[in-house]
Coordinates of C-alpha atoms and ligand atoms in Angstrom, one line a residue:
M1 CA 88.2 -34.8 149.2
T2 CA 91.2 -34.9 146.9
Y3 CA 90.0 -36.7 143.8
E4 CA 88.1 -35.2 140.9
K5 CA 84.5 -36.3 141.1
T6 CA 82.8 -35.3 137.9
I7 CA 83.2 -33.7 134.5
D8 CA 79.6 -32.6 134.6
E9 CA 79.9 -28.8 134.8
A10 CA 76.3 -28.3 136.1
A11 CA 77.0 -30.7 138.9
K12 CA 80.2 -29.1 140.2
P13 CA 78.7 -26.0 141.9
L14 CA 76.2 -28.4 143.7
L15 CA 79.1 -30.4 145.1
D16 CA 80.2 -27.3 146.9
K17 CA 76.7 -26.4 147.9
A18 CA 76.2 -29.9 149.4
K19 CA 79.4 -29.4 151.5
K20 CA 78.1 -26.0 152.7
D21 CA 74.7 -27.5 153.5
K22 CA 76.4 -30.4 155.3
V23 CA 74.8 -33.0 153.1
E24 CA 76.5 -36.3 152.7
L25 CA 76.8 -37.5 149.1
V26 CA 77.6 -40.8 147.4
W27 CA 81.3 -39.7 147.0
D28 CA 81.6 -39.0 150.8
R29 CA 80.2 -42.5 151.6
F30 CA 82.5 -44.0 148.9
E31 CA 85.5 -42.5 150.7
K32 CA 84.3 -43.7 154.1
Q33 CA 84.4 -47.2 152.8
G34 CA 88.2 -47.0 152.6
D35 CA 90.0 -49.8 150.8
K36 CA 87.8 -52.4 149.3
C37 CA 87.7 -55.9 150.7
N38 CA 90.3 -57.9 148.8
F39 CA 88.3 -61.2 148.9
G40 CA 85.2 -59.4 147.6
E41 CA 87.1 -57.8 144.8
L42 CA 88.6 -61.1 143.7
G43 CA 85.2 -62.8 143.9
I44 CA 86.6 -65.5 146.3
C45 CA 84.2 -64.8 149.2
C46 CA 81.2 -67.2 149.4
K47 CA 78.1 -66.5 151.6
N48 CA 75.8 -69.1 149.9
C49 CA 75.4 -71.2 153.1
N50 CA 75.8 -70.9 156.8
M51 CA 78.9 -73.0 157.1
G52 CA 80.6 -69.8 155.9
P53 CA 81.1 -67.0 155.0
C54 CA 84.2 -68.7 153.4
R55 CA 87.2 -66.9 152.1
L56 CA 90.1 -68.3 150.1
T57 CA 93.7 -67.3 150.1
H58 CA 95.2 -65.9 146.9
P59 CA 98.6 -64.8 145.7
S60 CA 97.3 -61.3 144.9
L61 CA 96.1 -60.8 148.5
P62 CA 98.1 -58.3 150.6
I63 CA 100.8 -60.0 152.7
H64 CA 99.0 -59.7 156.1
L65 CA 96.1 -61.8 154.7
R66 CA 98.6 -64.5 153.6
I67 CA 101.2 -64.6 156.4
G68 CA 100.8 -64.1 160.1
P69 CA 98.1 -64.5 162.7
F70 CA 95.3 -63.2 160.5
A71 CA 96.3 -65.2 157.5
V72 CA 93.6 -67.0 155.5
K73 CA 95.2 -70.4 154.5
A74 CA 92.1 -72.1 153.0
E75 CA 92.2 -73.0 149.3
K76 CA 88.7 -74.5 149.4
G77 CA 85.4 -73.4 151.1
V78 CA 84.0 -75.6 153.9
C79 CA 82.0 -77.5 151.4
G80 CA 85.0 -78.0 149.2
A81 CA 84.1 -75.3 146.6
S82 CA 87.2 -74.2 144.6
Y83 CA 88.2 -70.8 143.4
D84 CA 86.5 -71.5 140.1
T85 CA 83.3 -72.6 141.7
I86 CA 83.0 -69.7 144.0
V87 CA 83.9 -67.1 141.4
A88 CA 81.5 -68.6 138.8
R89 CA 78.7 -68.9 141.4
N90 CA 79.0 -65.3 142.4
L91 CA 79.1 -63.9 138.9
S92 CA 76.2 -66.1 137.8
R93 CA 74.1 -64.8 140.7
A94 CA 74.8 -61.2 139.7
I95 CA 73.6 -62.0 136.2
A96 CA 70.5 -63.6 137.6
A97 CA 69.8 -60.5 139.7
G98 CA 70.3 -58.1 136.8
A99 CA 68.2 -60.3 134.5
A100 CA 65.5 -60.4 137.2
A101 CA 65.4 -56.6 137.4
H102 CA 65.0 -56.1 133.7
S103 CA 62.6 -58.9 133.2
D104 CA 60.3 -58.0 136.1
H105 CA 60.1 -54.5 134.5
G106 CA 59.0 -56.3 131.3
R107 CA 56.4 -58.3 133.2
E108 CA 54.9 -55.1 134.6
I109 CA 54.6 -53.6 131.1
A110 CA 53.0 -56.8 129.8
H111 CA 50.6 -56.8 132.7
T112 CA 49.7 -53.1 132.1
L113 CA 49.0 -54.0 128.4
L114 CA 46.7 -56.8 129.5
L115 CA 44.8 -54.6 131.9
T116 CA 44.5 -51.9 129.2
S117 CA 43.2 -54.4 126.7
E118 CA 40.5 -55.2 129.3
N119 CA 39.6 -51.5 129.9
K120 CA 40.8 -51.9 133.5
T121 CA 43.4 -49.1 133.5
S122 CA 42.9 -45.4 133.8
G123 CA 44.9 -43.1 131.4
Y124 CA 46.6 -45.7 129.3
E125 CA 45.9 -46.4 125.6
I126 CA 47.5 -48.3 122.8
K127 CA 49.6 -45.8 120.9
D128 CA 51.4 -47.9 118.3
E129 CA 48.9 -50.2 116.6
K130 CA 51.3 -51.0 113.7
K131 CA 53.8 -52.5 116.2
L132 CA 51.0 -54.3 118.0
K133 CA 50.0 -56.0 114.8
A134 CA 53.5 -56.9 113.8
L135 CA 54.3 -58.3 117.3
A136 CA 51.0 -60.3 117.3
A137 CA 51.9 -61.8 113.9
E138 CA 55.4 -62.6 115.2
F139 CA 53.8 -64.5 118.1
G140 CA 51.7 -66.5 115.7
I141 CA 48.4 -64.7 116.6
E142 CA 45.8 -64.4 113.8
T143 CA 45.4 -60.7 113.3
T144 CA 42.7 -60.4 110.6
G145 CA 39.4 -59.0 111.8
K146 CA 40.5 -58.3 115.3
G147 CA 40.3 -55.0 117.1
K148 CA 43.3 -53.5 118.9
H149 CA 42.0 -54.5 122.4
E150 CA 41.5 -58.1 121.4
L151 CA 44.9 -58.3 119.8
A152 CA 46.5 -56.6 122.7
R153 CA 45.0 -59.1 125.1
E154 CA 46.2 -62.0 123.1
L155 CA 49.6 -60.6 122.7
A156 CA 49.9 -59.7 126.4
L157 CA 48.9 -63.3 127.4
A158 CA 51.4 -64.7 124.9
V159 CA 54.1 -62.5 126.3
L160 CA 53.3 -63.3 129.9
D161 CA 53.6 -67.0 128.9
E162 CA 57.2 -66.3 127.9
F163 CA 58.0 -65.9 131.6
G164 CA 57.2 -69.6 132.2
M165 CA 58.3 -72.3 129.8
I166 CA 55.4 -73.9 128.0
K167 CA 56.9 -73.4 124.5
G168 CA 60.4 -74.3 125.6
R169 CA 62.2 -71.4 123.9
L170 CA 61.7 -67.6 123.8
Q171 CA 59.9 -66.2 120.8
F172 CA 62.4 -63.4 120.1
V173 CA 65.2 -65.9 119.9
E174 CA 63.9 -66.5 116.3
R175 CA 64.9 -62.9 115.5
A176 CA 68.6 -63.8 115.9
P177 CA 70.7 -64.7 112.9
Q178 CA 70.5 -68.5 112.0
A179 CA 74.2 -68.9 112.8
R180 CA 73.7 -67.4 116.3
Q181 CA 70.7 -69.6 117.0
K182 CA 72.7 -72.6 116.0
R183 CA 75.6 -71.6 118.3
W184 CA 73.2 -71.3 121.2
K185 CA 71.6 -74.6 120.4
D186 CA 74.9 -76.4 120.1
L187 CA 76.0 -75.0 123.5
E188 CA 72.5 -75.8 124.9
I189 CA 72.0 -72.2 126.1
T190 CA 68.9 -71.2 124.0
P191 CA 66.8 -69.4 126.7
R192 CA 63.7 -71.4 127.4
G193 CA 61.7 -69.1 129.7
I194 CA 62.4 -65.8 131.3
D195 CA 61.6 -66.7 134.9
R196 CA 62.8 -70.3 134.3
E197 CA 66.4 -69.3 133.6
I198 CA 66.6 -67.0 136.6
V199 CA 65.1 -69.6 139.0
E200 CA 67.4 -72.3 137.6
M201 CA 70.4 -70.1 138.1
M202 CA 69.5 -69.5 141.7
H203 CA 68.9 -73.2 142.1
R204 CA 72.2 -74.2 140.6
T205 CA 74.1 -71.8 142.8
H206 CA 72.6 -73.2 146.0
I207 CA 75.1 -75.2 148.1
G208 CA 75.8 -78.5 146.6
V209 CA 74.2 -78.2 143.1
D210 CA 76.2 -77.0 140.1
N211 CA 79.9 -76.9 141.0
D212 CA 81.5 -76.9 137.5
Y213 CA 82.5 -73.4 136.6
A214 CA 82.0 -73.8 132.9
N215 CA 78.6 -75.3 133.4
L216 CA 77.7 -72.4 135.8
I217 CA 78.9 -69.7 133.3
L218 CA 76.9 -71.3 130.5
Q219 CA 73.7 -71.1 132.5
G220 CA 74.7 -67.6 133.4
L221 CA 74.9 -66.8 129.7
R222 CA 71.5 -68.5 129.1
T223 CA 70.0 -66.4 131.9
A224 CA 71.5 -63.2 130.4
L225 CA 70.1 -64.2 127.0
S226 CA 66.7 -64.6 128.6
D227 CA 67.1 -60.9 129.6
G228 CA 68.4 -59.5 126.4
W229 CA 66.2 -61.5 124.0
G230 CA 63.4 -61.9 126.6
G231 CA 62.7 -59.6 129.6
S232 CA 64.3 -56.5 128.2
M233 CA 63.1 -57.0 124.6
V234 CA 59.6 -57.5 125.9
A235 CA 59.8 -54.3 128.0
T236 CA 61.0 -52.3 125.0
E237 CA 58.5 -53.7 122.5
L238 CA 55.4 -53.5 124.7
S239 CA 56.3 -50.1 126.0
D240 CA 56.4 -49.0 122.3
V241 CA 53.0 -50.5 121.8
L242 CA 51.5 -48.7 124.8
F243 CA 53.4 -45.4 124.8
G244 CA 54.6 -45.1 121.2
T245 CA 57.7 -46.0 119.3
P246 CA 60.3 -43.2 119.7
K247 CA 61.1 -40.8 116.9
P248 CA 63.8 -38.2 116.9
V249 CA 63.1 -35.4 119.4
I250 CA 64.9 -32.3 120.6
S251 CA 65.3 -31.8 124.3
R252 CA 67.6 -30.5 127.1
V253 CA 69.8 -32.1 129.7
N254 CA 71.6 -31.5 133.0
L255 CA 70.6 -30.1 136.4
G256 CA 70.0 -26.8 134.7
V257 CA 66.7 -28.1 133.4
L258 CA 65.2 -27.4 136.8
D259 CA 63.4 -24.1 136.8
E260 CA 63.4 -21.4 139.4
K261 CA 59.9 -20.2 138.6
N262 CA 58.1 -23.5 138.1
V263 CA 57.0 -26.3 140.4
N264 CA 59.8 -28.9 139.7
I265 CA 58.9 -32.6 139.8
V266 CA 61.7 -35.1 139.2
V267 CA 60.6 -38.6 138.3
H268 CA 63.3 -41.2 138.9
G269 CA 63.6 -44.9 138.4
H270 CA 62.8 -47.1 135.4
E271 CA 59.3 -48.2 134.5
P272 CA 57.4 -45.8 132.2
I273 CA 54.1 -47.0 133.6
L274 CA 54.3 -44.3 136.4
S275 CA 56.1 -41.6 134.5
E276 CA 53.8 -41.6 131.5
M277 CA 50.9 -40.9 133.8
L278 CA 52.8 -38.1 135.5
A279 CA 53.6 -36.6 132.1
E280 CA 49.8 -36.6 131.3
A281 CA 48.9 -35.2 134.8
V282 CA 51.3 -32.2 134.6
E283 CA 49.3 -31.0 131.5
D284 CA 46.0 -31.1 133.4
S285 CA 44.6 -27.5 133.2
E286 CA 43.3 -27.5 136.7
L287 CA 46.7 -28.5 138.1
V288 CA 48.4 -25.9 136.0
E289 CA 46.0 -23.3 137.3
L290 CA 46.6 -24.5 140.9
A291 CA 50.4 -24.1 140.3
K292 CA 49.8 -20.5 139.3
M293 CA 47.6 -19.8 142.3
E294 CA 50.5 -21.1 144.5
G295 CA 52.8 -18.6 142.9
A296 CA 54.6 -20.6 140.3
T297 CA 54.7 -20.0 136.6
G298 CA 53.7 -23.6 135.8
I299 CA 54.8 -27.2 136.3
N300 CA 58.2 -28.5 135.1
L301 CA 58.5 -32.3 134.9
C302 CA 61.9 -33.7 134.3
G303 CA 63.5 -37.1 134.6
M304 CA 66.4 -38.8 136.3
C305 CA 68.2 -42.0 135.2
C306 CA 66.3 -44.4 132.9
T307 CA 62.8 -43.1 133.6
A308 CA 64.2 -39.9 132.2
N309 CA 65.3 -41.8 129.1
E310 CA 61.9 -43.3 128.7
L311 CA 60.2 -39.9 128.8
L312 CA 62.8 -38.3 126.7
M313 CA 62.6 -40.8 123.9
R314 CA 58.8 -40.6 123.5
R315 CA 58.0 -37.1 124.7
G316 CA 61.1 -35.0 124.6
I317 CA 60.8 -34.3 128.4
P318 CA 64.1 -32.9 129.7
V319 CA 66.6 -35.0 131.6
A320 CA 68.0 -33.7 134.9
G321 CA 70.9 -36.2 135.0
N322 CA 72.2 -39.7 135.4
F323 CA 73.0 -42.0 138.3
L324 CA 75.4 -39.8 140.2
N325 CA 73.2 -36.7 139.8
Q326 CA 70.3 -38.0 141.8
E327 CA 71.2 -36.6 145.2
L328 CA 72.4 -33.3 143.6
A329 CA 69.0 -32.7 142.1
I330 CA 67.6 -32.4 145.6
V331 CA 70.6 -30.3 146.7
T332 CA 69.5 -27.6 144.2
G333 CA 66.8 -26.8 146.8
A334 CA 64.4 -26.4 143.9
V335 CA 62.7 -29.8 143.7
E336 CA 59.2 -29.9 145.1
A337 CA 58.8 -33.6 144.6
M338 CA 61.0 -36.5 143.6
V339 CA 58.9 -39.5 142.6
V340 CA 60.6 -42.9 142.5
D341 CA 59.6 -46.4 141.4
V342 CA 62.3 -49.1 141.1
Q343 CA 66.0 -49.6 140.4
C344 CA 69.1 -47.4 140.8
I345 CA 67.4 -45.2 143.5
M346 CA 69.8 -44.5 146.3
P347 CA 68.4 -45.3 149.8
S348 CA 70.2 -42.1 150.9
L349 CA 67.7 -39.8 149.1
G350 CA 65.4 -39.6 152.2
E351 CA 68.2 -38.2 154.3
V352 CA 69.1 -35.7 151.6
A353 CA 65.5 -34.7 151.1
K354 CA 65.2 -34.0 154.9
C355 CA 67.8 -31.2 154.5
Y356 CA 65.5 -29.4 152.0
H357 CA 61.7 -29.1 151.4
T358 CA 61.7 -31.9 148.8
L359 CA 58.8 -34.4 149.1
L360 CA 60.3 -37.8 148.4
L361 CA 57.6 -40.2 147.2
S362 CA 58.0 -43.9 146.6
T363 CA 55.3 -45.6 144.5
S364 CA 56.1 -49.3 144.0
P365 CA 55.1 -52.0 146.5
K366 CA 58.4 -53.6 145.6
A367 CA 60.5 -50.6 146.6
K368 CA 60.1 -48.6 149.8
F369 CA 62.8 -46.3 151.2
P370 CA 63.7 -44.8 154.6
N371 CA 62.4 -41.3 155.3
T372 CA 60.1 -41.5 152.3
E373 CA 56.3 -41.2 152.0
H374 CA 54.7 -44.0 150.1
I375 CA 51.8 -43.4 147.7
E376 CA 51.2 -46.7 146.0
F377 CA 50.8 -46.6 142.3
D378 CA 48.1 -48.7 140.7
E379 CA 47.5 -48.8 136.9
E380 CA 43.8 -49.2 137.5
K381 CA 43.7 -45.7 139.0
G382 CA 46.9 -44.5 137.2
F383 CA 45.8 -41.0 136.1
D384 CA 44.1 -40.1 139.4
I385 CA 47.1 -41.2 141.5
A386 CA 49.4 -39.2 139.2
K387 CA 47.2 -36.1 139.6
E388 CA 47.3 -36.6 143.4
I389 CA 51.1 -36.7 143.3
V390 CA 51.4 -33.6 141.1
K391 CA 49.0 -31.8 143.5
R392 CA 51.1 -32.7 146.5
A393 CA 54.2 -31.3 144.6
I394 CA 52.3 -28.0 143.8
L395 CA 51.2 -27.5 147.4
N396 CA 54.9 -28.0 148.5
F397 CA 56.0 -25.0 146.3
K398 CA 55.4 -22.5 149.1
N399 CA 57.8 -24.4 151.3
R400 CA 60.8 -23.7 149.0
N401 CA 63.4 -21.5 150.5
P402 CA 64.6 -19.2 147.7
N403 CA 67.8 -18.4 149.7
R404 CA 68.8 -22.1 149.5
V405 CA 68.2 -22.5 145.8
L406 CA 71.1 -23.0 143.4
I407 CA 70.2 -24.0 139.8
P408 CA 73.1 -24.2 137.4
S409 CA 71.9 -22.0 134.5
Y410 CA 73.1 -23.8 131.4
P411 CA 71.2 -26.8 130.2
V412 CA 72.6 -28.5 127.1
N413 CA 70.5 -29.2 124.0
M414 CA 70.3 -32.7 122.6
M415 CA 68.7 -34.9 120.0
A416 CA 67.3 -38.3 121.1
G417 CA 64.6 -40.8 120.1
F418 CA 66.6 -43.2 117.9
S419 CA 64.7 -46.4 118.1
A420 CA 65.7 -49.1 115.5
E421 CA 62.6 -47.9 113.5
A422 CA 63.8 -44.3 113.7
I423 CA 67.3 -45.1 112.6
I424 CA 65.9 -47.0 109.6
A425 CA 63.6 -44.0 108.8
A426 CA 66.6 -41.6 109.1
L427 CA 68.4 -43.7 106.6
G428 CA 65.6 -43.4 104.1
G429 CA 63.7 -46.6 104.8
S430 CA 66.4 -49.4 105.1
L431 CA 69.7 -50.2 106.7
T432 CA 71.4 -50.5 103.2
P433 CA 72.9 -47.0 103.3
L434 CA 74.5 -47.8 106.6
I435 CA 75.8 -51.1 105.4
E436 CA 77.2 -49.5 102.2
S437 CA 78.9 -46.8 104.3
I438 CA 80.5 -49.5 106.4
K439 CA 81.5 -51.5 103.3
N440 CA 83.1 -48.4 101.6
G441 CA 84.9 -47.5 104.8
K442 CA 83.2 -44.1 105.5
I443 CA 81.9 -45.7 108.7
R444 CA 84.4 -48.1 110.2
G445 CA 82.0 -49.8 112.6
I446 CA 79.4 -49.4 115.3
A447 CA 80.1 -49.2 119.0
A448 CA 77.4 -49.5 121.6
L449 CA 78.1 -47.7 124.9
V450 CA 75.9 -48.6 127.8
G451 CA 75.7 -48.6 131.6
C452 CA 76.1 -46.6 134.7
N453 CA 78.1 -44.1 136.6
N454 CA 80.4 -45.4 139.4
P455 CA 82.2 -43.2 142.0
K456 CA 85.3 -45.4 141.4
V457 CA 85.8 -43.2 138.3
V458 CA 85.3 -39.5 137.5
Q459 CA 81.6 -39.2 136.6
D460 CA 81.0 -39.4 132.9
K461 CA 84.6 -39.1 131.9
N462 CA 85.1 -42.7 130.6
H463 CA 81.8 -42.4 128.6
V464 CA 82.7 -39.1 127.1
E465 CA 86.3 -39.7 126.3
M466 CA 85.7 -43.1 124.8
T467 CA 82.8 -41.8 122.7
K468 CA 84.9 -38.9 121.4
A469 CA 87.8 -41.2 120.5
L470 CA 85.4 -43.6 118.7
I471 CA 83.6 -41.0 116.6
K472 CA 87.0 -39.4 115.6
K473 CA 87.9 -42.8 114.2
D474 CA 84.7 -42.8 112.1
I475 CA 82.9 -45.3 114.4
L476 CA 79.2 -44.6 114.8
V477 CA 78.3 -44.7 118.5
I478 CA 74.9 -45.9 119.8
E479 CA 74.1 -45.5 123.4
T480 CA 71.5 -46.3 126.2
G481 CA 71.1 -45.7 129.9
C482 CA 73.4 -43.4 131.9
S483 CA 76.0 -43.6 129.1
A484 CA 73.7 -41.7 126.7
I485 CA 72.9 -39.1 129.4
A486 CA 76.6 -38.6 130.1
C487 CA 77.3 -37.9 126.4
A488 CA 74.2 -35.7 126.1
K489 CA 75.5 -33.5 128.9
A490 CA 78.8 -33.3 127.0
G491 CA 77.0 -32.0 123.9
L492 CA 77.7 -35.1 121.8
L493 CA 74.1 -35.8 121.0
L494 CA 73.7 -32.9 118.7
P495 CA 74.0 -32.9 114.9
D496 CA 76.8 -30.3 115.2
A497 CA 78.9 -32.8 117.2
A498 CA 79.6 -34.4 113.8
D499 CA 82.3 -31.8 113.5
M500 CA 84.2 -33.8 116.2
A501 CA 83.9 -37.0 114.0
G502 CA 86.2 -38.3 111.4
E503 CA 85.6 -37.2 107.8
G504 CA 83.6 -40.2 106.8
L505 CA 81.2 -40.3 109.7
K506 CA 80.9 -36.5 109.6
S507 CA 79.8 -36.5 106.0
I508 CA 77.1 -39.1 106.7
C509 CA 75.8 -37.3 109.8
K510 CA 75.8 -34.0 108.0
S511 CA 73.8 -35.4 105.0
L512 CA 71.3 -37.0 107.3
G513 CA 71.1 -34.3 109.9
I514 CA 71.8 -36.7 112.8
P515 CA 74.4 -36.7 115.6
P516 CA 77.3 -39.1 115.5
V517 CA 76.1 -40.5 118.8
L518 CA 72.6 -41.9 118.7
H519 CA 70.5 -42.2 121.9
M520 CA 68.6 -45.5 121.8
G521 CA 66.8 -45.3 125.1
S522 CA 66.9 -46.7 128.6
C523 CA 68.9 -49.7 129.9
V524 CA 66.1 -52.2 128.9
D525 CA 66.3 -50.6 125.4
T526 CA 69.7 -52.0 124.9
S527 CA 67.6 -54.7 123.3
R528 CA 67.1 -52.2 120.5
I529 CA 70.8 -52.5 119.9
L530 CA 70.4 -56.3 119.5
V531 CA 67.6 -55.6 116.9
V532 CA 69.8 -53.2 114.9
A533 CA 72.8 -55.6 115.0
T534 CA 70.6 -58.5 114.0
S535 CA 69.0 -56.6 111.1
I536 CA 72.4 -55.8 109.7
A537 CA 73.6 -59.4 110.1
N538 CA 70.5 -60.9 108.6
E539 CA 70.7 -58.5 105.6
L540 CA 74.2 -59.7 105.0
G541 CA 73.5 -63.3 105.8
V542 CA 76.1 -63.5 108.5
D543 CA 76.3 -63.8 112.3
I544 CA 76.5 -60.8 114.7
S545 CA 80.0 -61.8 115.6
D546 CA 81.0 -61.2 111.9
L547 CA 80.1 -57.6 112.1
P548 CA 82.4 -54.7 113.0
V549 CA 80.2 -54.1 116.1
A550 CA 81.5 -53.7 119.7
A551 CA 80.0 -52.8 123.1
A552 CA 81.4 -51.2 126.2
A553 CA 80.2 -50.4 129.7
P554 CA 82.8 -47.8 130.7
E555 CA 81.5 -46.9 134.2
W556 CA 79.3 -49.9 135.1
M557 CA 78.2 -50.7 138.6
S558 CA 74.8 -52.5 138.6
E559 CA 74.0 -56.2 138.3
K560 CA 71.8 -55.2 135.3
A561 CA 75.0 -54.1 133.6
V562 CA 76.5 -57.6 134.3
S563 CA 73.5 -59.2 132.7
I564 CA 73.8 -56.8 129.7
G565 CA 77.5 -57.5 129.3
A566 CA 76.9 -61.3 129.5
Y567 CA 74.1 -61.2 126.8
A568 CA 76.2 -59.0 124.6
V569 CA 79.0 -61.5 124.7
A570 CA 76.6 -64.5 124.2
S571 CA 75.1 -62.6 121.3
G572 CA 78.5 -62.4 119.6
I573 CA 79.5 -58.9 120.4
F574 CA 83.0 -58.0 121.3
T575 CA 82.5 -56.4 124.8
L576 CA 84.7 -54.2 127.0
L577 CA 84.2 -53.3 130.7
G578 CA 85.6 -50.1 132.0
L579 CA 86.0 -51.6 135.5
P580 CA 86.8 -55.3 136.2
P581 CA 84.1 -57.6 137.5
A582 CA 84.9 -59.6 140.7
I583 CA 86.3 -62.6 138.8
M584 CA 90.1 -62.2 139.2
G585 CA 90.3 -64.9 141.9
S586 CA 89.8 -67.6 139.2
S587 CA 92.1 -67.7 136.3
N588 CA 89.9 -70.4 134.7
V589 CA 86.8 -68.1 134.8
V590 CA 88.9 -65.2 133.5
E591 CA 90.2 -67.3 130.6
L592 CA 86.7 -68.6 129.8
L593 CA 85.1 -65.1 129.8
T594 CA 87.9 -63.4 127.8
Ligands
LIG601 O1 69.2 -49.1 134.1 S1 72.7 -47.3 133.4 S2 72.9 -46.6 136.8 S3 69.9 -45.9 135.7 S4 71.7 -49.7 135.8 FE1 71.0 -47.6 136.7 FE2 73.2 -48.2 135.4 FE3 72.0 -45.9 135.0 FE4 69.1 -47.3 134.3 NI1 71.0 -49.0 133.7

């Protein structure tokens, strides 16, 4: 392969090892795809009914697709759908899929809270009672004289109600600045119910329903808002109630966190329901003893992708990597078990695991994978199932072939755990010092970097280069998801990284002992960024769009990132995408979105 694949130094030796071990990786499959489909890239291919698939001609298509025997001459789909309709429908469906992923995650957390309040779970407890009370009050629940389980039950039921549409608007919408709420109301895009917006989006994009591109995009924005101010915000807030609100923690990152002497378990995916129980199970004294009896020093749990972020933020558990590192973790030959739940898990992992001794375990009834053993997770027996998984990993230690192990030996240190509450605490109890620093020019603004890796670009390079350029210009950077992991690997999540910042930002970071790049959590925790932006706007009595706040997804690839981008725009945040979405086939849609 001729192109550079990654700037992650720990990943590079494993690319060579994969080649030697004859393991096909994401970059190999990317190359095999060859040139991308021109119609797909422009967003002018429609598969929404069986009169198609339809493709439209376009001036930017290569000549052989416009002239000659294979030319596509149609300027409308069979049903009459125009460029604008097809592009808007495709984009809106991507938003709906991304919003569904985040929101279903939120539903699972709410359901776990409900079961916990009814003493029907094993291993879970309510860790942040202060937040439980505050949220209950926000939902209009009488809190006096009620125990935590009673309150948790009422809150969980109220939140589960947000998925339908009995109230007619989401509770957290009221957190937004008044001017923003008015804008949504005027445009008739105030989200009414989490599931409702997603279902309506799917309905409208069925053949012969909504064919007006602007109307489709407006519903796309309402669907995205039901994610940012609904499903994702629910996931974050209730996870904090159950598992604790993050505070600053020190940890380590990159594939070097795998340990040659320990049983290595990598938990990969998104929902903390599973990973939190695994984190408890690896501390079980009988299991630690068993690991020693099997010849290991102990058990090393580490995370991959957003599950990693969840465990890191609340427990300081080390992070093995971000999206494009997942196959390479297995290529180390040192992973006894990789345990997955939902989202961003490559279906290739089973094939990769077959080349080594790694036990690949799926756990969600929603997500099964080829060449993977399924151990279904169930909150009602959460701790027992987690112990069973850890035991299986320990018993697999003897199957590791030391001659096939390669662990890069240099993990990077990092500081994470910056929830909105932790940022306020770091500032001494209020956002005023941050606002004053922006007013007096020491900090020139805030940039939120989010989203994925994508083999279309060199892994982590856009995230890291953009972050370095921003902090140098005295712009505070806040990050979530794979973006935060990318910058952590590059050493930017350390207080010492302030030396790379401009003088103003550097002086603030040094005085507070914080990095110039703040890790705010997993992808659903991008809702924390909305909370911070809203708090600043409300304190100043302005709209979010009046603030020097911008967002970017420099290496995005998932539909969840499309939903995040859309809710950032609809929330009034100037937003940049590092790679173009498939909208260039409609100049009207491009103009509307930009
Ligand atoms: O939800 S940043 S690759 S891991 S989609 Fe996935 Fe993208 Fe990573 Fe987390 Ni978010």
